[in-house]
Amino acid sequence: MQGKLIVFEGVEGCGKTTQIQLTSEWLLMKGVPVIVTREPGGTPTGRHLRRLLLEANNNAIDPRTELLLYAADRAQHVEQELKPNLAAGKYILCDRFIYSTIAYQGHGRGLDMKLINQLNTIATAGLEADLVVWFDIDVETGLARKRRSAYVADRIELELIDFHHRVQQGYTILASMYPEKIVKINANQDINTIQSQIQQVCIQRLPDLPIK
Ligand code: T5A
């Protein structure tokens, strides 16, 4: 029995959380065993790391320290949450994975891509996503959506707009490098339209999806 790892990616406020929730409800309704998780913070250890990483006032973190903390969160997540649930046949909906590190720490912060790939390999121990859904949205629209909701901006959301544009460019490059794995969804559309497109993508790209 082997489940599948479905990863959701994109810039701030692109709508991942909203769509992961709807996708989870759809899959459960169809009888698919599903769990929802996220990075950073998908394990008890990861929740400590998430606080360190995202607290708005924790602004003295060196970019390499930041990279290592995301890698540490991922290593724990892979071993404690992802591998056991895949082995149990679960369909995992994961909010962010290695692509976030490439986009944010690689393209956003400008850290060495070879180093990032090495750390991703160590952290994942070779585990790969089966499908990546990338929410493509204008950076400004995503940030405006977040500001409209009742929230307190975290450390990364407070970065200057150029940073977010570099992250978006990173996702565009990733999608062109791995078209067999990364599916682009136009996230400027309304919630229901996006959800029905995600359902189509899951059906098309995951032929073993056990929907009833
Ligand atoms: N990070 C993470 C790294 O730098 N490196 C890494 O390796 C990893 C793993 C995580 C942060 O960590 C960074 C990236 C991130 O900055 P987070 O709190 O998980 O932080 O933040 P996000 O992943 O950005 O998630 P958010 O919850 O902030 O945004 P979502 O999930 O993309 O958006 P969502 O669904 O919460 O929607 C935002 C608002 O828009 C509305 C929603 O109702 C909500 O109010 N909305 C829409 N409005 C109009 N039309 C639509 N289609 C809408 N969809 C949602």
Short mmCIF file of C-alpha atoms and ligand atoms in Angstrom, two decimals:
data_model
loop_
_atom_site.label_atom_id
_atom_site.label_comp_id
_atom_site.label_asym_id
_atom_site.label_seq_id
_atom_site.Cartn_x
_atom_site.Cartn_y
_atom_site.Cartn_z
CA MET A 1 0.00 0.00 0.00
CA GLN A 2 1.49 3.34 -0.97
CA GLY A 3 -0.20 6.74 -0.79
CA LYS A 4 0.57 9.88 -2.77
CA LEU A 5 2.16 13.20 -1.88
CA ILE A 6 0.36 16.18 -3.40
CA VAL A 7 2.08 19.50 -2.76
CA PHE A 8 0.56 22.99 -3.03
CA GLU A 9 2.88 25.89 -3.76
CA GLY A 10 2.81 29.62 -4.50
CA VAL A 11 3.52 33.12 -3.26
CA GLU A 12 1.89 34.73 -0.20
CA GLY A 13 -1.92 34.78 -0.23
CA CYS A 14 -2.23 32.70 -3.39
CA GLY A 15 -5.07 30.66 -1.83
CA LYS A 16 -3.37 27.34 -0.95
CA THR A 17 -4.93 26.97 2.48
CA THR A 18 -8.42 27.62 1.11
CA GLN A 19 -8.00 25.11 -1.72
CA ILE A 20 -6.29 22.44 0.40
CA GLN A 21 -9.31 22.49 2.71
CA LEU A 22 -11.76 22.16 -0.21
CA THR A 23 -9.67 19.44 -1.87
CA SER A 24 -9.53 17.51 1.38
CA GLU A 25 -13.34 17.71 1.74
CA TRP A 26 -13.80 16.53 -1.85
CA LEU A 27 -11.40 13.59 -1.48
CA LEU A 28 -12.94 12.51 1.84
CA MET A 29 -16.39 12.66 0.29
CA LYS A 30 -15.11 10.41 -2.50
CA GLY A 31 -13.79 7.90 0.03
CA VAL A 32 -10.09 8.71 -0.38
CA PRO A 33 -8.00 8.46 2.83
CA VAL A 34 -6.49 11.95 3.13
CA ILE A 35 -4.43 13.97 5.56
CA VAL A 36 -3.52 17.66 5.47
CA THR A 37 -0.15 18.93 6.63
CA ARG A 38 2.23 21.81 6.05
CA GLU A 39 5.78 23.10 6.09
CA PRO A 40 7.02 24.60 8.22
CA GLY A 41 5.17 23.22 11.25
CA GLY A 42 3.78 19.81 10.32
CA THR A 43 5.18 18.11 13.44
CA PRO A 44 5.51 19.06 17.14
CA THR A 45 9.22 19.85 16.62
CA GLY A 46 8.34 21.71 13.43
CA ARG A 47 5.88 23.91 15.29
CA HIS A 48 8.74 25.23 17.44
CA LEU A 49 10.78 25.85 14.30
CA ARG A 50 7.82 27.55 12.60
CA ARG A 51 7.60 30.06 15.44
CA LEU A 52 11.30 30.83 15.16
CA LEU A 53 11.04 31.19 11.40
CA LEU A 54 7.93 33.32 11.11
CA GLU A 55 7.71 35.56 14.17
CA ALA A 56 7.71 39.08 12.75
CA ASN A 57 10.10 40.45 15.41
CA ASN A 58 12.66 37.69 14.90
CA ASN A 59 14.35 39.72 12.15
CA ALA A 60 18.01 38.95 12.86
CA ILE A 61 18.00 35.47 11.33
CA ASP A 62 20.83 35.03 8.87
CA PRO A 63 19.65 33.63 5.48
CA ARG A 64 21.78 30.48 5.92
CA THR A 65 20.33 29.92 9.38
CA GLU A 66 16.87 30.33 7.87
CA LEU A 67 17.71 27.77 5.18
CA LEU A 68 18.95 25.26 7.75
CA LEU A 69 15.85 25.71 9.91
CA TYR A 70 13.54 25.01 6.95
CA ALA A 71 15.66 21.95 6.13
CA ALA A 72 15.47 20.75 9.76
CA ASP A 73 11.69 21.20 9.77
CA ARG A 74 11.47 19.17 6.52
CA ALA A 75 13.70 16.33 7.74
CA GLN A 76 11.49 15.89 10.80
CA HIS A 77 8.31 16.19 8.71
CA VAL A 78 9.44 13.58 6.18
CA GLU A 79 10.34 11.02 8.83
CA GLN A 80 7.57 11.61 11.34
CA GLU A 81 4.61 12.52 9.15
CA LEU A 82 5.07 11.98 5.41
CA LYS A 83 6.73 8.56 5.20
CA PRO A 84 4.46 6.80 7.75
CA ASN A 85 1.30 8.21 6.17
CA LEU A 86 2.42 7.29 2.65
CA ALA A 87 3.22 3.78 3.87
CA ALA A 88 -0.31 3.63 5.33
CA GLY A 89 -1.77 4.45 1.89
CA LYS A 90 -2.81 8.04 2.66
CA TYR A 91 -3.17 10.83 0.13
CA ILE A 92 -1.23 13.70 1.69
CA LEU A 93 -2.13 17.30 0.88
CA CYS A 94 0.98 19.24 1.85
CA ASP A 95 1.10 23.04 2.07
CA ARG A 96 4.63 23.76 0.71
CA PHE A 97 7.65 21.46 0.24
CA ILE A 98 11.13 21.68 -1.36
CA TYR A 99 9.88 24.05 -4.09
CA SER A 100 9.31 26.75 -1.46
CA THR A 101 12.95 26.53 -0.40
CA ILE A 102 14.11 26.84 -4.01
CA ALA A 103 11.77 29.79 -4.66
CA TYR A 104 12.17 31.67 -1.34
CA GLN A 105 15.71 30.89 -0.14
CA GLY A 106 17.14 30.32 -3.64
CA HIS A 107 15.49 32.93 -5.86
CA GLY A 108 14.24 35.23 -3.08
CA ARG A 109 17.32 35.35 -0.85
CA GLY A 110 19.83 34.47 -3.57
CA LEU A 111 21.44 31.56 -1.70
CA ASP A 112 23.52 29.05 -3.64
CA MET A 113 21.18 26.70 -5.54
CA LYS A 114 23.62 23.78 -5.29
CA LEU A 115 23.64 24.08 -1.51
CA ILE A 116 19.83 24.27 -1.46
CA ASN A 117 19.50 21.16 -3.62
CA GLN A 118 21.95 19.28 -1.37
CA LEU A 119 20.01 20.25 1.74
CA ASN A 120 16.71 19.34 0.11
CA THR A 121 18.14 15.91 -0.76
CA ILE A 122 19.30 15.38 2.82
CA ALA A 123 16.02 16.61 4.31
CA THR A 124 13.74 14.54 2.06
CA ALA A 125 15.93 11.41 2.11
CA GLY A 126 14.90 11.01 -1.53
CA LEU A 127 11.15 11.40 -1.02
CA GLU A 128 9.52 13.19 -3.97
CA ALA A 129 6.13 14.74 -4.52
CA ASP A 130 3.81 12.86 -6.89
CA LEU A 131 2.09 16.06 -7.98
CA VAL A 132 2.73 19.75 -7.38
CA VAL A 133 -0.07 22.27 -7.82
CA TRP A 134 1.36 25.77 -8.29
CA PHE A 135 -1.01 28.68 -7.67
CA ASP A 136 0.07 31.34 -10.11
CA ILE A 137 -1.11 34.78 -8.99
CA ASP A 138 0.05 38.40 -9.23
CA VAL A 139 2.20 39.06 -6.18
CA GLU A 140 0.27 42.26 -5.40
CA THR A 141 -3.10 40.47 -5.57
CA GLY A 142 -1.90 37.76 -3.18
CA LEU A 143 -0.53 40.25 -0.66
CA ALA A 144 -3.69 42.37 -0.90
CA ARG A 145 -5.85 39.29 -0.19
CA LYS A 146 -3.84 38.59 2.92
CA ARG A 147 -4.11 42.18 4.10
CA ARG A 148 -7.88 42.08 3.67
CA SER A 149 -8.15 39.09 6.00
CA ALA A 150 -7.74 39.58 9.76
CA TYR A 151 -4.13 38.61 10.20
CA VAL A 152 -0.80 39.75 11.55
CA ALA A 153 1.92 39.80 8.90
CA ASP A 154 4.76 37.31 9.49
CA ARG A 155 8.49 37.85 8.97
CA ILE A 156 8.49 36.74 5.33
CA GLU A 157 5.35 38.62 4.32
CA LEU A 158 7.07 41.78 5.59
CA GLU A 159 9.84 41.42 2.99
CA LEU A 160 10.01 44.14 0.30
CA ILE A 161 7.96 43.63 -2.87
CA ASP A 162 11.07 42.84 -4.98
CA PHE A 163 11.68 39.78 -2.82
CA HIS A 164 8.17 38.46 -3.55
CA HIS A 165 8.65 39.09 -7.28
CA ARG A 166 11.88 37.06 -7.24
CA VAL A 167 10.03 34.24 -5.46
CA GLN A 168 7.30 34.35 -8.13
CA GLN A 169 9.96 34.25 -10.86
CA GLY A 170 11.45 31.23 -9.09
CA TYR A 171 8.14 29.36 -9.33
CA THR A 172 7.83 30.27 -13.02
CA ILE A 173 11.29 28.79 -13.67
CA LEU A 174 10.51 25.66 -11.64
CA ALA A 175 7.27 25.07 -13.55
CA SER A 176 9.09 25.29 -16.88
CA MET A 177 11.82 22.90 -15.63
CA TYR A 178 9.44 20.20 -14.32
CA PRO A 179 6.28 20.29 -16.47
CA GLU A 180 5.65 16.57 -15.83
CA LYS A 181 5.36 17.25 -12.09
CA ILE A 182 4.25 20.88 -11.61
CA VAL A 183 0.79 21.94 -12.79
CA LYS A 184 0.06 25.65 -12.99
CA ILE A 185 -3.36 26.91 -11.88
CA ASN A 186 -4.44 30.48 -12.51
CA ALA A 187 -5.09 31.55 -8.91
CA ASN A 188 -6.55 34.95 -9.90
CA GLN A 189 -9.88 33.16 -10.54
CA ASP A 190 -12.75 32.64 -8.09
CA ILE A 191 -12.55 29.94 -5.41
CA ASN A 192 -15.01 27.50 -7.01
CA THR A 193 -13.45 27.67 -10.47
CA ILE A 194 -10.01 26.98 -9.01
CA GLN A 195 -11.34 24.06 -6.98
CA SER A 196 -12.95 22.37 -9.97
CA GLN A 197 -9.68 22.77 -11.91
CA ILE A 198 -7.75 21.15 -9.04
CA GLN A 199 -10.17 18.22 -9.02
CA GLN A 200 -9.64 17.75 -12.78
CA VAL A 201 -5.86 17.88 -12.31
CA CYS A 202 -5.98 15.25 -9.55
CA ILE A 203 -8.12 12.94 -11.68
CA GLN A 204 -5.89 13.37 -14.74
CA ARG A 205 -2.49 13.26 -13.05
CA LEU A 206 -3.17 10.58 -10.41
CA PRO A 207 -4.55 7.62 -12.35
CA ASP A 208 -4.68 5.41 -9.24
CA LEU A 209 -6.79 7.92 -7.27
CA PRO A 210 -9.33 5.64 -5.58
CA ILE A 211 -12.39 7.88 -5.98
CA LYS A 212 -15.82 6.30 -5.58
N1 T5A B 1 8.81 29.30 3.46
C1 T5A B 1 8.27 28.04 3.61
C2 T5A B 1 10.11 29.47 3.01
O1 T5A B 1 10.59 30.61 2.91
N2 T5A B 1 10.85 28.37 2.70
C3 T5A B 1 10.38 27.09 2.84
O2 T5A B 1 11.11 26.12 2.56
C4 T5A B 1 9.03 26.93 3.31
C5 T5A B 1 8.48 25.55 3.47
C6 T5A B 1 4.98 29.96 5.40
C7 T5A B 1 6.08 30.90 5.04
O3 T5A B 1 7.31 30.21 5.04
C8 T5A B 1 7.99 30.46 3.84
C9 T5A B 1 6.94 30.81 2.84
C10 T5A B 1 5.87 31.51 3.67
O4 T5A B 1 6.20 32.86 3.71
P1 T5A B 1 2.46 30.36 5.91
O5 T5A B 1 1.81 30.98 7.09
O6 T5A B 1 2.31 28.91 5.73
O7 T5A B 1 3.98 30.72 5.91
O8 T5A B 1 2.00 31.27 4.73
P2 T5A B 1 1.54 30.90 3.30
O9 T5A B 1 2.06 29.59 2.89
O10 T5A B 1 1.84 32.08 2.43
O11 T5A B 1 0.00 30.69 3.45
P3 T5A B 1 -1.09 31.72 3.71
O12 T5A B 1 -2.09 31.11 4.61
O13 T5A B 1 -0.46 32.97 4.17
O14 T5A B 1 -1.70 31.97 2.29
P4 T5A B 1 -2.46 30.97 1.36
O15 T5A B 1 -2.64 29.68 2.05
O16 T5A B 1 -1.82 30.93 0.06
O17 T5A B 1 -3.86 31.70 1.14
P5 T5A B 1 -5.27 31.51 1.88
O18 T5A B 1 -5.99 30.37 1.31
O19 T5A B 1 -5.04 31.57 3.34
O20 T5A B 1 -5.99 32.81 1.35
C11 T5A B 1 -5.58 34.11 1.75
C12 T5A B 1 -6.83 35.04 1.76
O21 T5A B 1 -7.36 35.12 0.44
C13 T5A B 1 -8.71 34.64 0.38
C14 T5A B 1 -8.89 33.79 1.63
O22 T5A B 1 -10.23 33.76 2.04
C15 T5A B 1 -7.98 34.50 2.63
O23 T5A B 1 -8.64 35.57 3.20
N3 T5A B 1 -8.83 33.87 -0.86
C16 T5A B 1 -9.38 34.38 -1.99
N4 T5A B 1 -9.93 35.57 -2.27
C17 T5A B 1 -10.37 35.77 -3.55
N5 T5A B 1 -10.30 34.82 -4.53
C18 T5A B 1 -9.77 33.61 -4.28
N6 T5A B 1 -9.69 32.69 -5.26
C19 T5A B 1 -9.27 33.35 -2.96
N7 T5A B 1 -8.67 32.27 -2.40
C20 T5A B 1 -8.40 32.61 -1.12
#
